[in-house]
Amino acid sequence: MTCYKLIYFNMRGRAELSRYIFAYAGINFEDQRVEWKDWPSIKNTFPLGKLPVLEVNGFLLTQSLAIARYLAKKAGLLGGSDLATAQADALVDNLNDFTISIPWRENDPKIKAQKIDKLFQSHLPKLLDYLQRHLGDREWLVGDSVTWADLYWHVCFTTFSALRPGFADRHPALCALVKRVEGIPNLAQWIQNRPVTEF
Amino acid sequence: MTCYKLIYFNMRGRAELSRYIFAYAGINFEDQRVEWKDWPSIKNTFPLGKLPVLEVNGFLLTQSLAIARYLAKKAGLLGGSDLATAQADALVDNLNDFTISIPWRENDPKIKAQKIDKLFQSHLPKLLDYLQRHLGDREWLVGDSVTWADLYWHVCFTTFSALRPGFADRHPALCALVKRVEGIPNLAQWIQNRPVTEF
């Protein structure tokens, strides 16, 4: 049996998509959460000093999206054809581009708020328009079945909502997609029982 | 027969990895290069106003790495197992993280040079150490056959060398890998005959 250990900080952050996929597929995994106080002393034991890391039978896999894509393959969440798989990849990358453009490390709270406001006002509506057009009147973002792109939209929606509640109110189809993801029983259970963290 | 049109600016940049994969696999494609003067008037006809875009029988695919991964699948360059595929994904993402951290859009040439110097002195050696350790004494970065991670290393090596020649001189195994990629006849032919651009 394959043993999975997902190592990350005690937050949703860049590991939550993989946790969603584990939950969706009903795959057992060890959800190891590193405390910030312990991080400096163990940082150098991880490839490039970065988390998340997925241990697969002792082998270390790095990079959050590479990890999630590997698990999405196991869970049947990549998409129904090569082109659908590529579409899901592209949607994940579009959401990721926005996520990493958020000034997470800005120390000045006033400057940080201004930068986030600007980003949410200038860039996010374009992305939301694009995603909503892409979704159209279908149930899921790619093809006619759920993919990891739908799960990542839920992860991002949760994070973006923590920063600016109501950010997607003008995009009702995308809000309805969030509800559909939450309606998947295994995910509903994970979301209800996971550790509560701000991000 | 599938018709491929790759649309990008007249530079290697974020489309070159896909061009390498087309060349490697001997797949015909239309290499459409947009002139900067024409870009403002056509920008909004592309999803999210971004390039590269790959047209596959008229369908538009976005995001450079999603495009390249789609083509790598066709070319048999993803890796020999799910875990190898994930390793190649992670290596590509590690190289990409560094590439996008380069201050491409900094306008002040003096500040730009300082920022690039700092990045190449502080962050790049760690990445190169990691890649060289990962490669070990094997021929290719993942498993025992060439993957798109090897091709991306060549693309990145070329770009980084244009910025700071000799940047990898202390990493002979990685320089030898560059030579091995260049030794693949289809790639040698592409590299020799492609349009000459700075980046």
Tab-separated table of C-alpha atoms in Angstrom:
chain	number	residue	atom	x	y	z
A	1	MET	CA	0.000	0.000	0.000
A	2	THR	CA	1.273	3.476	-0.839
A	3	CYS	CA	1.948	5.655	2.238
A	4	TYR	CA	1.480	9.396	1.779
A	5	LYS	CA	2.733	12.098	4.132
A	6	LEU	CA	2.002	15.705	3.199
A	7	ILE	CA	4.268	18.128	5.044
A	8	TYR	CA	3.334	21.814	5.226
A	9	PHE	CA	2.712	24.617	7.685
A	10	ASN	CA	-0.466	24.757	9.811
A	11	MET	CA	-2.443	26.609	7.148
A	12	ARG	CA	-4.406	25.850	3.991
A	13	GLY	CA	-2.055	27.782	1.697
A	14	ARG	CA	-0.232	25.840	-0.967
A	15	ALA	CA	-1.073	22.388	0.430
A	16	GLU	CA	-4.855	22.659	0.610
A	17	LEU	CA	-5.506	21.652	-3.003
A	18	SER	CA	-3.677	18.365	-2.384
A	19	ARG	CA	-5.637	17.867	0.853
A	20	TYR	CA	-8.885	18.382	-1.114
A	21	ILE	CA	-7.790	15.748	-3.650
A	22	PHE	CA	-6.909	13.272	-0.885
A	23	ALA	CA	-10.322	13.909	0.697
A	24	TYR	CA	-12.184	13.671	-2.631
A	25	ALA	CA	-10.554	10.319	-3.454
A	26	GLY	CA	-10.864	8.980	0.092
A	27	ILE	CA	-7.110	8.331	0.226
A	28	ASN	CA	-5.569	8.186	3.692
A	29	PHE	CA	-2.635	10.534	4.260
A	30	GLU	CA	-0.617	11.891	7.146
A	31	ASP	CA	-1.304	15.630	7.339
A	32	GLN	CA	1.926	16.729	9.032
A	33	ARG	CA	1.860	20.411	10.026
A	34	VAL	CA	5.113	22.175	10.853
A	35	GLU	CA	5.005	24.859	13.546
A	36	TRP	CA	6.658	28.152	12.588
A	37	LYS	CA	8.946	27.970	15.643
A	38	ASP	CA	10.360	24.648	14.413
A	39	TRP	CA	10.804	25.707	10.783
A	40	PRO	CA	14.240	27.405	10.917
A	41	SER	CA	15.854	24.305	12.437
A	42	ILE	CA	14.420	21.860	9.858
A	43	LYS	CA	14.177	24.086	6.736
A	44	ASN	CA	17.436	22.806	5.266
A	45	THR	CA	16.343	19.173	5.497
A	46	PHE	CA	13.816	19.806	2.679
A	47	PRO	CA	14.630	20.173	-1.051
A	48	LEU	CA	15.390	23.867	-1.725
A	49	GLY	CA	14.212	24.605	1.845
A	50	LYS	CA	10.593	24.764	0.768
A	51	LEU	CA	7.230	23.278	1.677
A	52	PRO	CA	4.891	21.621	0.811
A	53	VAL	CA	6.602	18.296	0.336
A	54	LEU	CA	4.797	15.023	-0.329
A	55	GLU	CA	6.466	11.850	0.891
A	56	VAL	CA	5.412	8.885	-1.270
A	57	ASN	CA	6.744	5.692	0.302
A	58	GLY	CA	9.723	7.709	1.514
A	59	PHE	CA	10.360	9.527	-1.798
A	60	LEU	CA	10.190	13.329	-1.548
A	61	LEU	CA	8.107	15.185	-4.110
A	62	THR	CA	8.245	19.017	-4.224
A	63	GLN	CA	6.222	21.883	-5.735
A	64	SER	CA	2.579	22.258	-4.704
A	65	LEU	CA	1.060	21.988	-8.177
A	66	ALA	CA	3.269	19.060	-9.208
A	67	ILE	CA	2.141	17.283	-6.028
A	68	ALA	CA	-1.529	18.119	-6.629
A	69	ARG	CA	-1.350	17.050	-10.303
A	70	TYR	CA	0.216	13.715	-9.267
A	71	LEU	CA	-2.620	13.127	-6.793
A	72	ALA	CA	-5.258	14.370	-9.267
A	73	LYS	CA	-4.091	11.645	-11.668
A	74	LYS	CA	-4.618	9.025	-8.938
A	75	ALA	CA	-8.052	10.500	-8.159
A	76	GLY	CA	-9.230	10.667	-11.786
A	77	LEU	CA	-9.450	14.469	-11.580
A	78	LEU	CA	-7.180	15.480	-14.486
A	79	GLY	CA	-9.870	15.674	-17.190
A	80	GLY	CA	-11.313	13.243	-19.712
A	81	SER	CA	-8.907	13.789	-22.640
A	82	ASP	CA	-5.448	15.227	-23.308
A	83	LEU	CA	-7.017	18.528	-24.356
A	84	ALA	CA	-9.284	18.598	-21.286
A	85	THR	CA	-6.249	17.852	-19.101
A	86	ALA	CA	-4.426	20.783	-20.681
A	87	GLN	CA	-7.456	23.040	-20.162
A	88	ALA	CA	-7.586	22.111	-16.473
A	89	ASP	CA	-3.812	22.716	-16.206
A	90	ALA	CA	-4.232	26.157	-17.780
A	91	LEU	CA	-7.115	27.121	-15.462
A	92	VAL	CA	-5.081	26.032	-12.443
A	93	ASP	CA	-2.139	28.101	-13.700
A	94	ASN	CA	-4.347	31.151	-14.295
A	95	LEU	CA	-5.693	30.937	-10.730
A	96	ASN	CA	-2.194	30.314	-9.433
A	97	ASP	CA	-0.743	33.328	-11.264
A	98	PHE	CA	-3.220	35.534	-9.414
A	99	THR	CA	-2.629	33.817	-6.065
A	100	ILE	CA	1.135	34.316	-6.208
A	101	SER	CA	0.694	37.958	-7.278
A	102	ILE	CA	-0.902	38.713	-3.879
A	103	PRO	CA	1.710	40.592	-1.787
A	104	TRP	CA	1.765	37.970	1.004
A	105	ARG	CA	5.152	39.110	2.327
A	106	GLU	CA	4.523	42.853	2.407
A	107	ASN	CA	5.188	43.867	6.013
A	108	ASP	CA	3.555	47.304	6.086
A	109	PRO	CA	-0.170	46.607	6.713
A	110	LYS	CA	-1.289	49.860	5.055
A	111	ILE	CA	0.771	49.299	1.887
A	112	LYS	CA	-0.320	45.644	1.868
A	113	ALA	CA	-4.010	46.637	2.016
A	114	GLN	CA	-3.524	49.153	-0.803
A	115	LYS	CA	-1.731	46.632	-3.003
A	116	ILE	CA	-4.408	43.982	-2.396
A	117	ASP	CA	-7.194	46.496	-3.111
A	118	LYS	CA	-5.525	47.460	-6.379
A	119	LEU	CA	-5.026	43.835	-7.401
A	120	PHE	CA	-8.604	42.862	-6.560
A	121	GLN	CA	-9.987	45.878	-8.398
A	122	SER	CA	-7.785	45.854	-11.488
A	123	HIS	CA	-6.831	42.232	-12.195
A	124	LEU	CA	-9.300	39.923	-10.468
A	125	PRO	CA	-12.486	41.002	-12.323
A	126	LYS	CA	-10.823	40.118	-15.659
A	127	LEU	CA	-9.922	36.672	-14.355
A	128	LEU	CA	-13.430	36.150	-12.968
A	129	ASP	CA	-15.019	37.268	-16.257
A	130	TYR	CA	-12.777	34.817	-18.091
A	131	LEU	CA	-13.558	31.925	-15.737
A	132	GLN	CA	-17.293	32.619	-15.867
A	133	ARG	CA	-17.267	32.771	-19.676
A	134	HIS	CA	-15.226	29.591	-19.731
A	135	LEU	CA	-17.713	27.854	-17.400
A	136	GLY	CA	-20.708	29.021	-19.435
A	137	ASP	CA	-23.820	27.137	-18.407
A	138	ARG	CA	-21.971	23.909	-17.737
A	139	GLU	CA	-21.724	22.264	-14.329
A	140	TRP	CA	-17.913	22.049	-14.097
A	141	LEU	CA	-15.046	24.105	-15.541
A	142	VAL	CA	-13.746	21.401	-17.904
A	143	GLY	CA	-15.892	18.946	-19.860
A	144	ASP	CA	-18.808	17.398	-18.031
A	145	SER	CA	-17.094	16.101	-14.907
A	146	VAL	CA	-15.355	17.571	-11.885
A	147	THR	CA	-11.582	18.158	-12.226
A	148	TRP	CA	-8.885	19.490	-9.931
A	149	ALA	CA	-9.487	22.928	-11.520
A	150	ASP	CA	-12.927	23.031	-9.841
A	151	LEU	CA	-11.365	22.062	-6.508
A	152	TYR	CA	-8.668	24.732	-6.911
A	153	TRP	CA	-11.322	27.328	-7.651
A	154	HIS	CA	-12.883	26.462	-4.265
A	155	VAL	CA	-9.495	26.715	-2.530
A	156	CYS	CA	-8.816	30.106	-4.165
A	157	PHE	CA	-12.371	31.353	-3.527
A	158	THR	CA	-11.913	30.605	0.191
A	159	THR	CA	-8.568	32.420	0.316
A	160	PHE	CA	-9.677	35.422	-1.737
A	161	SER	CA	-12.850	35.683	0.404
A	162	ALA	CA	-10.700	35.814	3.542
A	163	LEU	CA	-8.929	38.846	2.022
A	164	ARG	CA	-11.921	40.621	0.461
A	165	PRO	CA	-15.301	39.076	1.385
A	166	GLY	CA	-17.853	39.188	-1.423
A	167	PHE	CA	-15.193	39.587	-4.126
A	168	ALA	CA	-17.140	37.304	-6.505
A	169	ASP	CA	-20.654	38.585	-5.822
A	170	ARG	CA	-20.974	39.843	-9.400
A	171	HIS	CA	-20.114	36.384	-10.734
A	172	PRO	CA	-23.064	34.226	-9.612
A	173	ALA	CA	-22.167	31.250	-11.821
A	174	LEU	CA	-18.757	31.041	-10.132
A	175	CYS	CA	-20.376	31.288	-6.685
A	176	ALA	CA	-22.736	28.462	-7.691
A	177	LEU	CA	-19.691	26.380	-8.689
A	178	VAL	CA	-18.268	26.924	-5.193
A	179	LYS	CA	-21.508	25.495	-3.760
A	180	ARG	CA	-21.350	22.502	-6.106
A	181	VAL	CA	-17.810	21.688	-4.973
A	182	GLU	CA	-18.906	22.021	-1.339
A	183	GLY	CA	-21.776	19.668	-2.123
A	184	ILE	CA	-19.406	16.770	-2.857
A	185	PRO	CA	-19.821	14.735	0.354
A	186	ASN	CA	-16.138	13.848	0.899
A	187	LEU	CA	-15.139	17.496	0.420
A	188	ALA	CA	-17.951	18.792	2.637
A	189	GLN	CA	-16.659	16.502	5.373
A	190	TRP	CA	-13.051	17.683	4.933
A	191	ILE	CA	-14.013	21.365	4.913
A	192	GLN	CA	-16.115	20.909	8.049
A	193	ASN	CA	-13.481	19.000	10.007
A	194	ARG	CA	-10.159	20.527	8.864
A	195	PRO	CA	-8.072	22.657	11.242
A	196	VAL	CA	-9.398	26.235	11.234
A	197	THR	CA	-6.734	28.683	10.005
A	198	GLU	CA	-6.965	32.179	8.501
A	199	PHE	CA	-5.235	31.247	5.215
B	1	MET	CA	-4.545	15.463	-38.968
B	2	THR	CA	-4.161	17.812	-36.028
B	3	CYS	CA	-3.196	21.387	-37.005
B	4	TYR	CA	-1.088	23.304	-34.498
B	5	LYS	CA	-0.502	27.055	-34.494
B	6	LEU	CA	1.686	28.494	-31.738
B	7	ILE	CA	1.191	32.239	-31.330
B	8	TYR	CA	3.763	34.275	-29.437
B	9	PHE	CA	6.045	37.279	-29.784
B	10	ASN	CA	9.212	37.155	-31.896
B	11	MET	CA	11.339	35.810	-29.061
B	12	ARG	CA	12.142	32.499	-27.368
B	13	GLY	CA	10.627	33.506	-24.018
B	14	ARG	CA	7.668	31.521	-22.791
B	15	ALA	CA	7.013	29.713	-26.093
B	16	GLU	CA	10.443	28.206	-26.714
B	17	LEU	CA	9.921	25.094	-24.601
B	18	SER	CA	6.896	24.187	-26.743
B	19	ARG	CA	8.908	24.884	-29.915
B	20	TYR	CA	11.622	22.502	-28.619
B	21	ILE	CA	9.003	19.803	-28.032
B	22	PHE	CA	7.533	20.270	-31.522
B	23	ALA	CA	11.055	20.009	-32.961
B	24	TYR	CA	11.994	17.000	-30.832
B	25	ALA	CA	8.865	15.107	-31.911
B	26	GLY	CA	9.105	16.229	-35.524
B	27	ILE	CA	5.568	17.647	-35.381
B	28	ASN	CA	4.752	20.347	-37.920
B	29	PHE	CA	3.427	23.588	-36.460
B	30	GLU	CA	2.820	27.140	-37.553
B	31	ASP	CA	5.208	29.362	-35.578
B	32	GLN	CA	3.225	32.604	-35.692
B	33	ARG	CA	5.196	35.556	-34.301
B	34	VAL	CA	3.341	38.722	-33.310
B	35	GLU	CA	5.163	42.023	-33.830
B	36	TRP	CA	5.132	44.352	-30.815
B	37	LYS	CA	3.572	47.133	-32.907
B	38	ASP	CA	0.572	44.924	-33.707
B	39	TRP	CA	0.074	43.618	-30.167
B	40	PRO	CA	-2.071	46.443	-28.658
B	41	SER	CA	-4.658	46.104	-31.433
B	42	ILE	CA	-5.028	42.300	-31.120
B	43	LYS	CA	-4.296	41.759	-27.400
B	44	ASN	CA	-7.975	41.582	-26.461
B	45	THR	CA	-8.701	38.862	-29.004
B	46	PHE	CA	-6.690	36.395	-26.861
B	47	PRO	CA	-7.873	34.807	-23.588
B	48	LEU	CA	-6.915	37.134	-20.703
B	49	GLY	CA	-4.944	39.195	-23.245
B	50	LYS	CA	-1.907	36.940	-22.946
B	51	LEU	CA	0.468	34.939	-25.114
B	52	PRO	CA	1.571	32.244	-25.817
B	53	VAL	CA	-1.574	30.619	-27.143
B	54	LEU	CA	-1.672	27.258	-28.903
B	55	GLU	CA	-4.405	26.714	-31.457
B	56	VAL	CA	-5.241	23.010	-31.728
B	57	ASN	CA	-7.634	22.498	-34.634
B	58	GLY	CA	-9.040	25.950	-33.864
B	59	PHE	CA	-9.328	25.434	-30.101
B	60	LEU	CA	-7.328	27.965	-28.040
B	61	LEU	CA	-5.094	26.659	-25.281
B	62	THR	CA	-3.420	29.138	-22.874
B	63	GLN	CA	-0.582	29.140	-20.338
B	64	SER	CA	2.921	28.277	-21.541
B	65	LEU	CA	3.517	25.309	-19.228
B	66	ALA	CA	0.047	23.827	-19.807
B	67	ILE	CA	0.729	24.048	-23.556
B	68	ALA	CA	4.188	22.498	-23.197
B	69	ARG	CA	2.904	19.704	-20.940
B	70	TYR	CA	0.156	18.904	-23.473
B	71	LEU	CA	2.750	18.657	-26.246
B	72	ALA	CA	5.197	16.734	-24.030
B	73	LYS	CA	2.478	14.101	-23.557
B	74	LYS	CA	2.182	13.771	-27.360
B	75	ALA	CA	5.973	13.581	-27.689
B	76	GLY	CA	6.452	10.964	-24.955
B	77	LEU	CA	8.476	13.439	-22.882
B	78	LEU	CA	6.490	13.434	-19.617
B	79	GLY	CA	8.426	10.669	-17.844
B	80	GLY	CA	8.116	6.930	-17.562
B	81	SER	CA	5.793	6.645	-14.534
B	82	ASP	CA	3.359	8.796	-12.545
B	83	LEU	CA	6.084	9.574	-10.025
B	84	ALA	CA	8.613	10.390	-12.778
B	85	THR	CA	6.014	12.647	-14.421
B	86	ALA	CA	5.543	14.465	-11.111
B	87	GLN	CA	9.318	14.804	-10.685
B	88	ALA	CA	9.628	16.343	-14.148
B	89	ASP	CA	6.698	18.685	-13.346
B	90	ALA	CA	8.410	19.763	-10.129
B	91	LEU	CA	11.751	20.408	-11.867
B	92	VAL	CA	10.003	22.477	-14.531
B	93	ASP	CA	8.220	24.456	-11.798
B	94	ASN	CA	11.468	25.032	-9.888
B	95	LEU	CA	13.134	26.392	-13.037
B	96	ASN	CA	10.041	28.421	-13.835
B	97	ASP	CA	9.884	29.952	-10.340
B	98	PHE	CA	13.378	31.320	-10.888
B	99	THR	CA	12.648	32.492	-14.441
B	100	ILE	CA	9.606	34.512	-13.375
B	101	SER	CA	11.516	36.011	-10.438
B	102	ILE	CA	13.836	37.781	-12.926
B	103	PRO	CA	12.834	41.485	-13.001
B	104	TRP	CA	12.016	41.482	-16.732
B	105	ARG	CA	9.864	44.600	-16.504
B	106	GLU	CA	12.187	46.781	-14.426
B	107	ASN	CA	12.703	49.919	-16.533
B	108	ASP	CA	15.746	51.404	-14.819
B	109	PRO	CA	18.756	49.580	-16.348
B	110	LYS	CA	20.963	50.174	-13.291
B	111	ILE	CA	18.376	48.874	-10.824
B	112	LYS	CA	17.604	45.985	-13.170
B	113	ALA	CA	21.268	44.967	-13.315
B	114	GLN	CA	21.563	45.154	-9.518
B	115	LYS	CA	18.442	43.051	-9.008
B	116	ILE	CA	19.607	40.440	-11.518
B	117	ASP	CA	23.077	40.311	-9.938
B	118	LYS	CA	21.523	39.768	-6.520
B	119	LEU	CA	19.211	37.041	-7.811
B	120	PHE	CA	21.974	35.235	-9.671
B	121	GLN	CA	24.308	35.430	-6.659
B	122	SER	CA	21.863	34.601	-3.877
B	123	HIS	CA	19.200	32.288	-5.336
B	124	LEU	CA	20.540	30.652	-8.489
B	125	PRO	CA	23.482	28.734	-6.931
B	126	LYS	CA	21.047	26.965	-4.564
B	127	LEU	CA	18.872	25.946	-7.497
B	128	LEU	CA	21.889	24.774	-9.503
B	129	ASP	CA	23.237	22.792	-6.518
B	130	TYR	CA	19.825	21.165	-6.173
B	131	LEU	CA	19.550	20.339	-9.884
B	132	GLN	CA	23.086	18.936	-10.004
B	133	ARG	CA	22.478	16.778	-6.910
B	134	HIS	CA	19.208	15.639	-8.443
B	135	LEU	CA	20.935	14.732	-11.720
B	136	GLY	CA	23.726	12.858	-9.939
B	137	ASP	CA	25.690	10.781	-12.405
B	138	ARG	CA	22.683	9.974	-14.554
B	139	GLU	CA	22.282	11.046	-18.156
B	140	TRP	CA	18.931	12.841	-17.821
B	141	LEU	CA	17.178	14.670	-14.971
B	142	VAL	CA	14.377	12.123	-14.510
B	143	GLY	CA	14.719	8.365	-14.811
B	144	ASP	CA	16.822	7.058	-17.671
B	145	SER	CA	15.261	8.899	-20.611
B	146	VAL	CA	14.973	12.482	-21.786
B	147	THR	CA	11.933	14.443	-20.516
B	148	TRP	CA	10.631	17.954	-21.071
B	149	ALA	CA	12.507	18.926	-17.859
B	150	ASP	CA	15.823	18.388	-19.709
B	151	LEU	CA	14.570	20.482	-22.628
B	152	TYR	CA	13.419	23.250	-20.245
B	153	TRP	CA	16.839	23.233	-18.572
B	154	HIS	CA	18.350	23.963	-22.005
B	155	VAL	CA	15.840	26.779	-22.625
B	156	CYS	CA	16.564	28.299	-19.209
B	157	PHE	CA	20.338	27.819	-19.575
B	158	THR	CA	20.232	29.773	-22.843
B	159	THR	CA	18.216	32.603	-21.285
B	160	PHE	CA	20.252	32.793	-18.076
B	161	SER	CA	23.475	32.738	-20.150
B	162	ALA	CA	22.219	35.724	-22.150
B	163	LEU	CA	21.853	37.607	-18.851
B	164	ARG	CA	25.016	36.422	-17.071
B	165	PRO	CA	27.373	34.363	-19.291
B	166	GLY	CA	29.131	31.555	-17.453
B	167	PHE	CA	26.567	31.485	-14.660
B	168	ALA	CA	26.761	27.644	-14.493
B	169	ASP	CA	30.522	27.222	-14.862
B	170	ARG	CA	30.776	25.754	-11.362
B	171	HIS	CA	28.191	23.119	-12.245
B	172	PRO	CA	29.902	20.997	-14.910
B	173	ALA	CA	27.336	18.163	-14.809
B	174	LEU	CA	24.587	20.651	-15.684
B	175	CYS	CA	26.687	22.114	-18.506
B	176	ALA	CA	27.229	18.571	-19.811
B	177	LEU	CA	23.443	18.065	-19.758
B	178	VAL	CA	23.076	21.171	-21.944
B	179	LYS	CA	25.453	19.580	-24.448
B	180	ARG	CA	23.500	16.302	-24.381
B	181	VAL	CA	20.245	18.127	-25.160
B	182	GLU	CA	21.984	19.999	-28.001
B	183	GLY	CA	23.205	16.650	-29.265
B	184	ILE	CA	19.671	15.466	-30.031
B	185	PRO	CA	19.625	15.868	-33.837
B	186	ASN	CA	16.100	17.354	-34.143
B	187	LEU	CA	16.886	19.898	-31.420
B	188	ALA	CA	20.299	20.741	-32.871
B	189	GLN	CA	18.560	21.495	-36.157
B	190	TRP	CA	15.928	23.695	-34.488
B	191	ILE	CA	18.494	25.618	-32.437
B	192	GLN	CA	20.632	26.203	-35.522
B	193	ASN	CA	17.779	27.392	-37.738
B	194	ARG	CA	15.436	29.269	-35.374
B	195	PRO	CA	15.060	33.056	-35.606
B	196	VAL	CA	17.878	34.740	-33.674
B	197	THR	CA	16.519	36.856	-30.799
B	198	GLU	CA	18.108	38.114	-27.578
B	199	PHE	CA	15.614	36.347	-25.263
